[in-house]
Tab-separated table of C-alpha atoms and ligand atoms in Angstrom:
chain	number	residue	atom	x	y	z
A	1	UNK	CA	77.633	-139.196	-134.318
A	2	UNK	CA	81.442	-140.205	-134.512
A	3	UNK	CA	83.920	-138.107	-132.751
A	4	UNK	CA	87.377	-138.939	-134.426
A	5	UNK	CA	90.711	-138.347	-132.036
A	6	UNK	CA	93.814	-138.279	-134.138
A	7	UNK	CA	96.577	-139.149	-131.970
A	8	UNK	CA	100.671	-139.396	-132.871
A	9	UNK	CA	100.946	-142.601	-132.713
A	10	UNK	CA	100.326	-146.422	-131.490
A	11	UNK	CA	101.220	-145.382	-127.554
A	12	UNK	CA	99.215	-142.214	-127.425
A	13	UNK	CA	96.831	-144.004	-129.263
A	14	UNK	CA	96.606	-146.776	-126.746
A	15	UNK	CA	96.970	-144.408	-123.755
A	16	UNK	CA	93.879	-142.010	-125.065
A	17	UNK	CA	91.679	-145.054	-125.280
A	18	UNK	CA	92.958	-146.568	-121.467
A	19	UNK	CA	92.051	-143.071	-120.488
A	20	UNK	CA	88.778	-143.444	-121.885
A	21	UNK	CA	88.121	-146.759	-120.529
A	22	UNK	CA	89.284	-145.824	-117.348
A	23	UNK	CA	86.965	-143.220	-117.007
A	24	UNK	CA	84.136	-145.589	-117.394
A	25	UNK	CA	85.587	-147.729	-114.861
A	26	UNK	CA	85.615	-144.625	-112.300
A	27	UNK	CA	82.414	-143.721	-113.420
A	28	UNK	CA	80.260	-147.379	-112.871
A	29	UNK	CA	82.175	-149.487	-111.159
A	30	UNK	CA	79.928	-152.936	-112.331
A	31	UNK	CA	80.564	-151.874	-115.972
A	32	UNK	CA	79.980	-154.015	-119.265
A	33	UNK	CA	83.101	-153.795	-121.052
A	34	UNK	CA	82.585	-155.421	-124.741
A	35	UNK	CA	85.925	-156.245	-125.701
A	36	UNK	CA	88.303	-157.279	-128.742
A	37	UNK	CA	90.932	-159.049	-129.593
A	38	UNK	CA	93.554	-158.758	-131.983
A	39	UNK	CA	96.471	-156.151	-131.730
A	40	UNK	CA	95.241	-153.053	-132.029
A	41	UNK	CA	93.844	-153.012	-128.214
A	42	UNK	CA	97.229	-154.493	-126.928
A	43	UNK	CA	98.829	-151.071	-126.059
A	44	UNK	CA	95.211	-149.992	-124.255
A	45	UNK	CA	95.290	-153.083	-122.299
A	46	UNK	CA	98.828	-152.580	-121.174
A	47	UNK	CA	97.947	-149.390	-119.806
A	48	UNK	CA	94.328	-150.195	-118.170
A	49	UNK	CA	97.098	-153.116	-116.613
A	50	UNK	CA	99.515	-150.274	-115.843
A	51	UNK	CA	96.796	-148.256	-114.236
A	52	UNK	CA	95.456	-151.243	-112.060
A	53	UNK	CA	98.877	-151.569	-110.538
A	54	UNK	CA	99.183	-148.022	-110.279
A	55	UNK	CA	95.703	-148.214	-107.745
A	56	UNK	CA	93.796	-145.647	-110.140
A	57	UNK	CA	91.261	-148.385	-111.515
A	58	UNK	CA	89.362	-151.738	-109.947
A	59	UNK	CA	88.317	-154.742	-112.043
A	60	UNK	CA	86.665	-156.019	-108.987
A	61	UNK	CA	83.166	-155.437	-110.282
A	62	UNK	CA	83.600	-155.241	-114.143
A	63	UNK	CA	81.828	-157.583	-116.629
A	64	UNK	CA	83.070	-158.353	-120.111
A	65	UNK	CA	82.078	-159.304	-123.481
A	66	UNK	CA	84.565	-160.661	-125.930
A	67	UNK	CA	83.424	-160.021	-130.054
A	68	UNK	CA	84.077	-163.460	-131.082
A	69	UNK	CA	86.085	-166.751	-131.231
A	70	UNK	CA	87.677	-168.973	-133.691
A	71	UNK	CA	85.286	-171.951	-134.387
A	72	UNK	CA	87.382	-175.199	-133.178
A	73	UNK	CA	89.658	-173.437	-130.850
A	74	UNK	CA	89.641	-174.419	-127.064
A	75	UNK	CA	89.586	-171.504	-124.430
A	76	UNK	CA	93.595	-173.047	-123.468
A	77	UNK	CA	94.641	-172.769	-127.403
A	78	UNK	CA	97.051	-170.454	-127.444
A	79	UNK	CA	95.641	-168.649	-130.533
A	80	UNK	CA	92.359	-168.688	-129.230
A	81	UNK	CA	91.172	-165.562	-128.059
A	82	UNK	CA	89.977	-166.396	-124.839
A	83	UNK	CA	93.778	-167.061	-124.178
A	84	UNK	CA	94.596	-164.175	-125.793
A	85	UNK	CA	92.354	-162.031	-122.913
A	86	UNK	CA	93.440	-164.478	-120.335
A	87	UNK	CA	97.279	-163.803	-120.888
A	88	UNK	CA	96.355	-160.118	-122.840
A	89	UNK	CA	94.444	-158.740	-119.485
A	90	UNK	CA	92.444	-160.740	-117.035
A	91	UNK	CA	95.163	-162.335	-115.603
A	92	UNK	CA	96.741	-159.407	-114.256
A	93	UNK	CA	94.133	-157.224	-113.374
A	94	UNK	CA	91.511	-157.918	-110.058
A	95	UNK	CA	89.046	-159.154	-112.486
A	96	UNK	CA	86.712	-161.611	-111.633
A	97	UNK	CA	87.337	-164.396	-114.242
A	98	UNK	CA	83.616	-165.914	-113.817
A	99	UNK	CA	82.856	-162.279	-115.346
A	100	UNK	CA	84.234	-162.485	-118.543
A	101	UNK	CA	82.649	-163.786	-121.648
A	102	UNK	CA	83.690	-164.907	-125.076
A	103	UNK	CA	81.472	-166.409	-127.406
A	104	UNK	CA	82.384	-170.178	-127.022
A	105	UNK	CA	84.171	-172.005	-130.364
A	106	UNK	CA	83.906	-175.199	-129.324
A	107	UNK	CA	79.864	-175.745	-128.639
A	108	UNK	CA	78.420	-178.451	-130.213
A	109	UNK	CA	75.526	-175.956	-131.386
A	110	UNK	CA	76.696	-172.823	-132.498
A	111	UNK	CA	73.264	-171.317	-133.059
A	112	UNK	CA	72.252	-172.100	-129.519
A	113	UNK	CA	75.410	-170.582	-128.144
A	114	UNK	CA	74.763	-167.581	-130.091
A	115	UNK	CA	71.498	-167.231	-129.207
A	116	UNK	CA	72.671	-167.590	-125.491
A	117	UNK	CA	75.537	-164.862	-126.046
A	118	UNK	CA	72.594	-162.316	-127.188
A	119	UNK	CA	70.438	-163.118	-124.333
A	120	UNK	CA	73.622	-162.617	-122.212
A	121	UNK	CA	73.850	-159.085	-124.001
A	122	UNK	CA	70.472	-157.808	-124.191
A	123	UNK	CA	70.342	-159.123	-119.961
A	124	UNK	CA	73.090	-156.753	-119.523
A	125	UNK	CA	71.225	-154.047	-122.091
A	126	UNK	CA	73.890	-153.537	-123.893
A	127	UNK	CA	77.469	-153.272	-123.390
A	128	UNK	CA	78.358	-149.858	-121.509
A	129	UNK	CA	81.508	-149.326	-123.896
A	130	UNK	CA	82.133	-151.575	-126.769
A	131	UNK	CA	85.803	-151.659	-128.047
A	132	UNK	CA	86.808	-152.589	-131.616
A	133	UNK	CA	89.272	-152.957	-133.932
A	134	UNK	CA	88.523	-152.482	-137.802
A	135	UNK	CA	89.967	-155.072	-140.431
A	136	UNK	CA	91.680	-153.998	-143.604
A	137	UNK	CA	88.416	-154.974	-145.627
A	138	UNK	CA	86.061	-152.870	-142.593
A	139	UNK	CA	85.302	-155.823	-141.013
A	140	UNK	CA	84.340	-155.416	-136.852
A	141	UNK	CA	84.273	-158.334	-135.240
A	142	UNK	CA	84.233	-160.822	-137.846
A	143	UNK	CA	81.422	-159.442	-139.728
A	144	UNK	CA	82.689	-159.778	-142.999
A	145	UNK	CA	82.108	-157.556	-145.771
A	146	UNK	CA	78.852	-158.968	-147.927
A	147	UNK	CA	75.828	-158.840	-145.413
A	148	UNK	CA	74.906	-156.990	-142.162
A	149	UNK	CA	73.922	-160.040	-139.449
A	150	UNK	CA	71.813	-159.083	-136.333
A	151	UNK	CA	72.585	-161.721	-134.089
A	152	UNK	CA	75.956	-163.493	-132.889
A	153	UNK	CA	76.592	-166.188	-135.658
A	154	UNK	CA	79.407	-168.632	-137.419
A	155	UNK	CA	81.184	-166.895	-140.188
A	156	UNK	CA	83.493	-167.936	-142.869
A	157	UNK	CA	86.312	-165.860	-142.837
A	158	UNK	CA	87.006	-163.795	-145.600
A	159	UNK	CA	90.820	-164.427	-147.785
A	160	UNK	CA	91.500	-161.035	-146.826
A	161	UNK	CA	90.950	-161.734	-142.735
A	162	UNK	CA	92.399	-165.159	-142.946
A	163	UNK	CA	95.928	-164.130	-144.816
A	164	UNK	CA	95.863	-160.934	-142.046
A	165	UNK	CA	96.116	-163.385	-139.201
A	166	UNK	CA	98.393	-165.841	-140.347
A	167	UNK	CA	100.793	-163.982	-139.141
A	168	UNK	CA	99.816	-165.027	-135.597
A	169	UNK	CA	100.427	-168.404	-136.868
A	170	UNK	CA	102.790	-170.782	-138.324
A	171	UNK	CA	101.344	-170.532	-141.323
A	172	UNK	CA	97.950	-169.579	-143.001
A	173	UNK	CA	97.290	-173.135	-142.992
A	174	UNK	CA	96.950	-173.310	-139.465
A	175	UNK	CA	94.210	-169.953	-139.541
A	176	UNK	CA	91.147	-171.208	-138.776
A	177	UNK	CA	88.575	-170.979	-141.495
A	178	UNK	CA	85.321	-169.896	-138.906
A	179	UNK	CA	85.027	-167.935	-136.322
A	180	UNK	CA	81.876	-167.223	-134.036
A	181	UNK	CA	80.879	-163.258	-133.882
A	182	UNK	CA	79.129	-160.998	-132.214
A	183	UNK	CA	76.121	-159.735	-134.723
A	184	UNK	CA	75.844	-156.220	-135.339
A	185	UNK	CA	73.153	-155.905	-133.247
A	186	UNK	CA	74.822	-156.904	-130.557
A	187	UNK	CA	77.848	-154.535	-131.237
A	188	UNK	CA	74.985	-151.394	-131.698
A	189	UNK	CA	73.529	-151.948	-128.506
A	190	UNK	CA	76.323	-150.380	-126.801
A	191	UNK	CA	75.526	-147.264	-125.280
A	192	UNK	CA	79.602	-146.252	-126.440
A	193	UNK	CA	81.602	-147.510	-128.684
A	194	UNK	CA	85.356	-146.875	-129.246
A	195	UNK	CA	87.751	-148.116	-132.375
A	196	UNK	CA	90.952	-148.043	-132.249
A	197	UNK	CA	92.374	-147.728	-136.139
A	198	UNK	CA	96.654	-148.134	-136.267
A	199	UNK	CA	98.368	-147.827	-139.367
A	200	UNK	CA	98.136	-147.014	-142.875
A	201	UNK	CA	97.138	-150.433	-143.841
A	202	UNK	CA	93.877	-149.421	-141.942
A	203	UNK	CA	93.396	-146.105	-143.503
A	204	UNK	CA	91.594	-146.664	-146.710
A	205	UNK	CA	88.973	-149.160	-144.496
A	206	UNK	CA	88.820	-146.008	-141.519
A	207	UNK	CA	87.810	-143.497	-144.622
A	208	UNK	CA	85.038	-145.534	-145.478
A	209	UNK	CA	83.677	-146.034	-142.321
A	210	UNK	CA	83.387	-142.318	-141.805
A	211	UNK	CA	82.940	-141.055	-145.347
A	212	UNK	CA	81.203	-143.653	-147.123
A	213	UNK	CA	77.973	-144.817	-147.595
A	214	UNK	CA	76.003	-147.017	-145.162
A	215	UNK	CA	77.356	-150.331	-146.712
A	216	UNK	CA	77.400	-153.711	-146.177
A	217	UNK	CA	80.737	-153.819	-148.292
A	218	UNK	CA	81.950	-152.163	-145.058
A	219	UNK	CA	80.341	-153.695	-142.379
A	220	UNK	CA	82.017	-150.753	-139.942
A	221	UNK	CA	79.899	-148.315	-141.855
A	222	UNK	CA	76.973	-148.748	-139.883
A	223	UNK	CA	78.684	-147.755	-137.093
A	224	UNK	CA	77.681	-143.894	-138.957
A	225	UNK	CA	74.116	-144.930	-137.365
A	226	UNK	CA	75.280	-145.410	-133.515
A	227	UNK	CA	75.323	-141.781	-131.248
A	228	UNK	CA	78.052	-142.404	-129.352
A	229	UNK	CA	80.884	-143.604	-131.595
A	230	UNK	CA	84.791	-142.133	-131.097
A	231	UNK	CA	87.676	-143.003	-133.436
A	232	UNK	CA	90.950	-143.059	-131.668
A	233	UNK	CA	93.544	-143.617	-134.518
A	234	UNK	CA	97.226	-143.011	-135.239
A	235	UNK	CA	97.770	-140.165	-138.261
A	236	UNK	CA	98.594	-142.935	-140.225
A	237	UNK	CA	95.445	-144.495	-140.037
A	238	UNK	CA	93.648	-141.574	-140.300
A	239	UNK	CA	95.707	-140.102	-143.224
A	240	UNK	CA	92.043	-140.899	-145.723
A	241	UNK	CA	89.904	-139.987	-143.687
B	1	F6R	C1	88.941	-158.937	-133.089
B	1	F6R	C2	87.836	-158.759	-133.904
B	1	F6R	C3	88.558	-158.185	-135.430
B	1	F6R	C4	90.070	-157.117	-135.238
B	1	F6R	C5	90.132	-156.736	-136.193
B	1	F6R	C6	92.292	-156.147	-136.351
B	1	F6R	O1	88.426	-159.250	-131.676
B	1	F6R	O2	86.926	-158.459	-133.885
B	1	F6R	O3	87.843	-157.232	-135.785
B	1	F6R	O4	89.967	-156.442	-134.796
B	1	F6R	O5	90.369	-157.834	-136.972
B	1	F6R	O6	92.839	-156.592	-136.136
B	1	F6R	P1	94.276	-156.013	-135.624
B	1	F6R	O7	94.092	-155.448	-134.350
B	1	F6R	O8	94.652	-157.350	-135.589
B	1	F6R	O9	95.103	-155.160	-136.906
């Protein structure tokens, strides 16, 4: 079941999302959070850092599992998703970094690394809350349009994703062509899913996610099968929903 919250703007969307995650941490201090990178969750992470500094939430027992990582980038690379998570959230709260997990994009055997990642998620019984952004093409994690894949796997990034992500690199040529991503079973095994969508560019994908058929052409449409999905969108992103 999908519940849609429409917020006035990105600030309100971020506050709403942080409140939902903060509530989970208060309810279950040792919860497992599935986390995302990209532009969408930055405001949410800022709000969570503020809530931590204000003494409202405690990350000391929280565990995290991230969605994805570029192939070939070390965690110290400033465009790697490990680096993003450290600088946007983990370095600013009292989380134990040994409880944080990001797929290893430098593993020699990516298949084995993917299987180990799925075993880790299964050992938690799935995440308690999985935070997602959505691609303009309807991807979640880096599950690109074309097929539903269950397990953590290596993926060739689509041209539209490379173009969208090139804004963070010096040029599109520098964007890695492949990523390792949590698969759809890992995502869907979450007890609750929160998807953030901000801006007009996401409106079409969001509309198809909520109202369209469940199809590999729009990977996020699989969320219609999940019993507990909250989409937090701003007015622009929800304009076609
Ligand atoms: C990031 C991820 C991606 C992004 C999506 C939206 O970990 O898995 O699915 O959530 O590409 O990216 P932004 O938020 O930058 O528009």
